[in-house]
Each structure stands twice: as C-alpha cells, then as structure tokens.
Short mmCIF file of C-alpha atoms in Angstrom, two decimals:
data_model
loop_
_atom_site.label_atom_id
_atom_site.label_comp_id
_atom_site.label_asym_id
_atom_site.label_seq_id
_atom_site.Cartn_x
_atom_site.Cartn_y
_atom_site.Cartn_z
CA UNK O 1 68.18 132.39 84.51
CA UNK O 2 66.29 129.49 82.98
CA UNK O 3 69.14 128.89 80.53
CA UNK O 4 71.61 128.73 83.40
CA UNK O 5 69.41 126.39 85.47
CA UNK O 6 69.17 124.03 82.49
CA UNK O 7 72.94 123.77 82.06
CA UNK O 8 73.43 120.71 84.35
CA UNK O 9 70.66 118.76 82.60
CA UNK O 10 71.88 119.78 79.16
CA UNK O 11 75.43 118.70 80.00
CA UNK O 12 74.09 115.34 81.17
CA UNK O 13 72.25 114.88 77.86
CA UNK O 14 75.59 115.40 76.14
CA UNK O 15 77.36 113.02 78.51
CA UNK O 16 74.72 110.31 78.05
CA UNK O 17 74.82 110.76 74.28
CA UNK O 18 78.61 110.52 74.33
CA UNK O 19 78.39 107.34 76.42
CA UNK O 20 75.93 105.79 73.96
CA UNK O 21 78.20 106.60 71.01
CA UNK O 22 81.31 105.30 72.78
CA UNK O 23 79.63 102.06 73.81
CA UNK O 24 78.26 101.64 70.28
CA UNK O 25 81.75 102.06 68.85
CA UNK O 26 83.03 99.35 71.19
CA UNK O 27 80.34 96.95 69.95
CA UNK O 28 80.99 97.77 66.29
CA UNK O 29 84.76 97.39 66.66
CA UNK O 30 84.39 94.07 68.45
CA UNK O 31 82.02 92.71 65.80
CA UNK O 32 84.43 93.84 63.08
CA UNK O 33 87.33 92.03 64.77
CA UNK O 34 85.34 88.80 64.72
CA UNK O 35 85.25 89.15 60.94
CA UNK O 36 88.88 90.21 60.58
CA UNK O 37 90.26 87.46 62.84
CA UNK O 38 88.33 84.25 62.04
CA UNK O 39 91.41 82.33 63.18
CA UNK O 40 90.60 83.32 66.77
CA UNK O 41 87.96 80.74 67.63
CA UNK O 42 85.46 82.12 70.11
CA UNK O 43 85.59 79.13 72.44
CA UNK O 44 89.25 79.52 73.41
CA UNK O 45 90.00 83.19 72.73
CA UNK O 46 88.87 86.02 74.96
CA UNK O 47 88.14 89.40 73.37
CA UNK O 48 91.43 90.75 74.77
CA UNK O 49 93.26 88.42 72.37
CA UNK O 50 92.22 90.69 69.50
CA UNK O 51 94.77 93.18 70.84
CA UNK O 52 97.48 90.78 69.69
CA UNK O 53 98.28 90.88 65.98
CA UNK O 54 97.85 93.13 62.97
CA UNK O 55 94.52 94.57 64.08
CA UNK O 56 95.52 95.41 67.65
CA UNK O 57 94.83 99.19 67.21
CA UNK O 58 91.14 98.40 66.72
CA UNK O 59 90.88 96.44 69.98
CA UNK O 60 92.94 99.04 71.82
CA UNK O 61 90.65 101.81 70.58
CA UNK O 62 87.63 99.71 71.60
CA UNK O 63 88.95 99.40 75.16
CA UNK O 64 89.61 103.15 75.27
CA UNK O 65 86.12 103.78 73.94
CA UNK O 66 84.32 101.71 76.59
CA UNK O 67 86.59 103.27 79.22
CA UNK O 68 85.59 106.80 78.25
CA UNK O 69 81.98 105.68 78.03
CA UNK O 70 82.11 104.51 81.64
CA UNK O 71 83.55 107.88 82.66
CA UNK O 72 80.82 109.78 80.80
CA UNK O 73 78.09 107.63 82.35
CA UNK O 74 79.58 107.97 85.83
CA UNK O 75 79.86 111.76 85.51
CA UNK O 76 76.25 112.02 84.39
CA UNK O 77 75.05 109.85 87.27
CA UNK O 78 76.98 111.96 89.76
CA UNK O 79 75.23 115.07 88.43
CA UNK O 80 71.58 114.01 88.29
CA UNK O 81 71.49 110.34 89.25
CA UNK O 82 70.31 108.87 92.57
CA UNK O 83 71.78 110.87 95.46
CA UNK O 84 72.00 107.97 97.90
CA UNK O 85 75.35 106.51 98.90
CA UNK O 86 74.51 103.51 96.70
CA UNK O 87 74.14 105.75 93.66
CA UNK O 88 77.38 107.54 94.46
CA UNK O 89 79.16 104.25 95.05
CA UNK O 90 77.97 102.94 91.70
CA UNK O 91 79.32 106.00 89.89
CA UNK O 92 82.59 105.70 91.81
CA UNK O 93 82.94 102.06 90.80
CA UNK O 94 82.39 103.03 87.16
CA UNK O 95 85.26 105.49 87.51
CA UNK O 96 87.40 102.63 88.86
CA UNK O 97 86.41 100.64 85.77
CA UNK O 98 87.33 103.64 83.59
CA UNK O 99 90.86 103.66 85.03
CA UNK O 100 91.12 99.87 84.86
CA UNK O 101 90.07 99.77 81.22
CA UNK O 102 92.75 102.35 80.38
CA UNK O 103 95.28 99.93 81.89
CA UNK O 104 93.67 97.09 79.91
CA UNK O 105 94.13 99.07 76.69
CA UNK O 106 97.74 100.02 77.41
CA UNK O 107 98.89 96.57 78.55
CA UNK O 108 97.84 93.83 76.08
CA UNK O 109 97.20 90.29 77.22
CA UNK O 110 99.28 87.17 76.61
CA UNK O 111 97.86 84.52 74.32
CA UNK O 112 97.25 81.21 76.09
CA UNK O 113 99.92 79.52 73.96
CA UNK O 114 102.52 82.25 74.64
CA UNK O 115 104.86 82.69 77.57
CA UNK O 116 103.63 84.81 80.47
CA UNK O 117 104.90 88.41 80.55
CA UNK O 118 104.65 91.26 83.04
CA UNK O 119 102.51 93.16 80.54
CA UNK O 120 100.11 90.25 80.34
CA UNK O 121 100.02 89.92 84.13
CA UNK O 122 99.10 93.60 84.46
CA UNK O 123 96.36 93.10 81.88
CA UNK O 124 94.95 90.14 83.81
CA UNK O 125 94.91 92.12 87.06
CA UNK O 126 93.12 95.02 85.35
CA UNK O 127 90.61 92.54 83.90
CA UNK O 128 89.73 91.32 87.39
CA UNK O 129 89.47 94.90 88.69
CA UNK O 130 87.20 95.87 85.79
CA UNK O 131 84.88 92.90 86.04
CA UNK O 132 84.47 93.16 89.84
CA UNK O 133 83.99 96.94 89.89
CA UNK O 134 81.37 96.81 87.12
CA UNK O 135 79.58 93.91 88.79
CA UNK O 136 79.40 95.78 92.09
CA UNK O 137 78.37 98.97 90.29
CA UNK O 138 75.41 97.19 88.67
CA UNK O 139 74.20 95.94 92.04
CA UNK O 140 74.59 99.31 93.77
CA UNK O 141 72.92 101.21 90.94
CA UNK O 142 69.93 98.89 90.68
CA UNK O 143 69.39 99.13 94.45
CA UNK O 144 69.72 102.92 94.33
CA UNK O 145 66.97 103.01 91.68
CA UNK O 146 64.76 100.92 93.95
CA UNK O 147 64.95 103.42 96.82
CA UNK O 148 64.86 106.64 94.76
CA UNK O 149 61.36 107.90 93.80
CA UNK O 150 62.66 109.65 90.66
CA UNK O 151 64.37 106.52 89.34
CA UNK O 152 62.09 103.86 90.79
CA UNK O 153 60.42 103.11 87.43
CA UNK O 154 63.69 101.53 86.26
CA UNK O 155 64.12 99.26 89.29
CA UNK O 156 62.68 96.06 87.76
CA UNK O 157 64.72 96.28 84.56
CA UNK O 158 67.83 97.35 86.48
CA UNK O 159 67.56 94.49 88.99
CA UNK O 160 66.90 91.99 86.19
CA UNK O 161 69.96 93.15 84.26
CA UNK O 162 72.11 93.10 87.39
CA UNK O 163 70.94 89.53 88.06
CA UNK O 164 71.75 88.37 84.53
CA UNK O 165 75.11 90.14 84.71
CA UNK O 166 75.84 88.33 87.98
CA UNK O 167 75.04 84.96 86.36
CA UNK O 168 77.29 85.83 83.41
CA UNK O 169 80.02 86.83 85.86
CA UNK O 170 79.74 83.47 87.65
CA UNK O 171 79.87 81.62 84.32
CA UNK O 172 82.99 83.58 83.36
CA UNK O 173 84.66 82.87 86.69
CA UNK O 174 83.91 79.13 86.57
CA UNK O 175 85.44 78.77 83.11
CA UNK O 176 88.68 80.64 83.71
CA UNK O 177 90.88 77.61 83.14
CA UNK O 178 92.45 75.75 80.24
CA UNK O 179 90.06 73.55 78.29
CA UNK O 180 86.90 75.41 79.35
CA UNK O 181 84.88 77.53 76.86
CA UNK O 182 86.06 80.73 78.54
CA UNK O 183 85.90 82.63 75.25
CA UNK O 184 82.17 82.01 74.97
CA UNK O 185 81.43 83.00 78.57
CA UNK O 186 83.65 86.04 78.14
CA UNK O 187 81.56 87.19 75.17
CA UNK O 188 78.37 86.41 77.06
CA UNK O 189 79.47 88.61 79.95
CA UNK O 190 80.49 91.41 77.58
CA UNK O 191 77.16 91.18 75.71
CA UNK O 192 75.14 91.49 78.93
CA UNK O 193 77.46 94.25 80.13
CA UNK O 194 76.87 96.28 76.98
CA UNK O 195 73.10 95.94 77.39
CA UNK O 196 73.48 97.17 80.98
CA UNK O 197 75.70 100.13 80.00
CA UNK O 198 73.50 101.15 77.08
CA UNK O 199 70.30 100.84 79.15
CA UNK O 200 71.61 103.03 81.95
CA UNK O 201 72.92 105.57 79.46
CA UNK O 202 69.48 105.73 77.81
CA UNK O 203 67.75 106.10 81.20
CA UNK O 204 70.18 108.86 82.14
CA UNK O 205 69.58 110.72 78.88
CA UNK O 206 65.81 110.38 79.30
CA UNK O 207 65.97 111.73 82.87
CA UNK O 208 68.03 114.72 81.76
CA UNK O 209 65.72 115.38 78.81
CA UNK O 210 62.66 115.32 81.10
CA UNK O 211 64.30 117.89 83.37
CA UNK O 212 65.01 120.11 80.39
CA UNK O 213 61.38 119.93 79.28
CA UNK O 214 60.00 120.85 82.71
CA UNK O 215 58.88 124.49 83.06
CA UNK O 216 60.66 126.63 85.59
#
C-alpha cells in the first residue's frame, strides 16, 4: 500500500528530473550555437535565427527540448503543485507554451534581411504566444506559492523571479524594431526564463522527494 501511495510523488520526481535535463539541453545547445555561428551577432540576431542555416537541427531540437520540459513541469505541478486556480492556471499556461514551442520548432523564422514568408509569420505568432503565456504563468505560479502553506517558502524567490522576468519581457517588447538591440534583450529574457524554469523544476522535485521521505 505504501508503494502505491508513493507512486504520484515518485512520478513527479521523474517528471521534474526530466524537465531539468530538457532545460539543461536547451541551454547547452544554445551556447554551442553561439560558438558555431559567430557570424550571427548577438545584437541583431534573435536565438530563433539559429534555426536558419547548416546548424538548424540543433536549434530545432533545442526548441523541442524546452517544449517538452514545459510539459513535464506542467504535469508535475498539476499532480502535486498548488491546488488553487492560480496554480492550475499556471500549469495550463505552461501547456500552452509547450504547444506554442512545438510550432516554433516546426516553423522557422525569417531573417531580418530576408523576405517575409508564411512560415516566418507563423513563427512570429508562436513567439508572441509563448512569451505571453510563460509571462502570465510566472505571475500566477508565484502568487499561488504565496497563498499555499506547502509552497509558501518559495514565494519570495518566485515573486522576485517573476518580477525580473516581467522587466526582461518589457525590455524585449520595447526593442522589437529594426535598429534596436533586440538580440541582446531576447537573450536576456531567455536567460531569466531558464532560471525561472530550472528553479521551479528544482522546487517541484524537492517537494516530491519530501513527500516520498515522509512516513505513512
């Protein structure tokens, strides 16, 4: 009976571990692409541009990796995360991001110097869906931690990360035009996002591990 009662927590440990590995692969692949494509200057190339050219499979796999990571994190949160509507909404928004990032991977962007295509337009729409859904998810999740006794110890860090992510989002939005350093703000947003995703995955794994260690 104890083995059966531990199954949900054990599955969440696996989900959180999978999310951590998937997010780590995304980071490693993105860092590698910066080495492989030095011709893509960071000021005027967003990370999506790495999906154009000889090394496009690496960027595509990175997008698929972060997408699956969001799904794993969302599934774990739905199982043992905050039970409030804010917690559920946050997990739901991560699932939206999962679907959006699949679209991002399948439909590569257009380079700024290239003609606009329908594929590129779809990519841009998915980018906006992803960035908004993740931004809203961070706010909902941090607030759900605040009002949940079991997760309350993470509220300060979660709110701080959500605040920094919001600032990075604003910086990205304000530089989405020709001549602005949108590549730099894009990387800044992605860097903060990865810290947020990794932190929540670690908190989820810790919560599941604590439940496993508790006597019946």
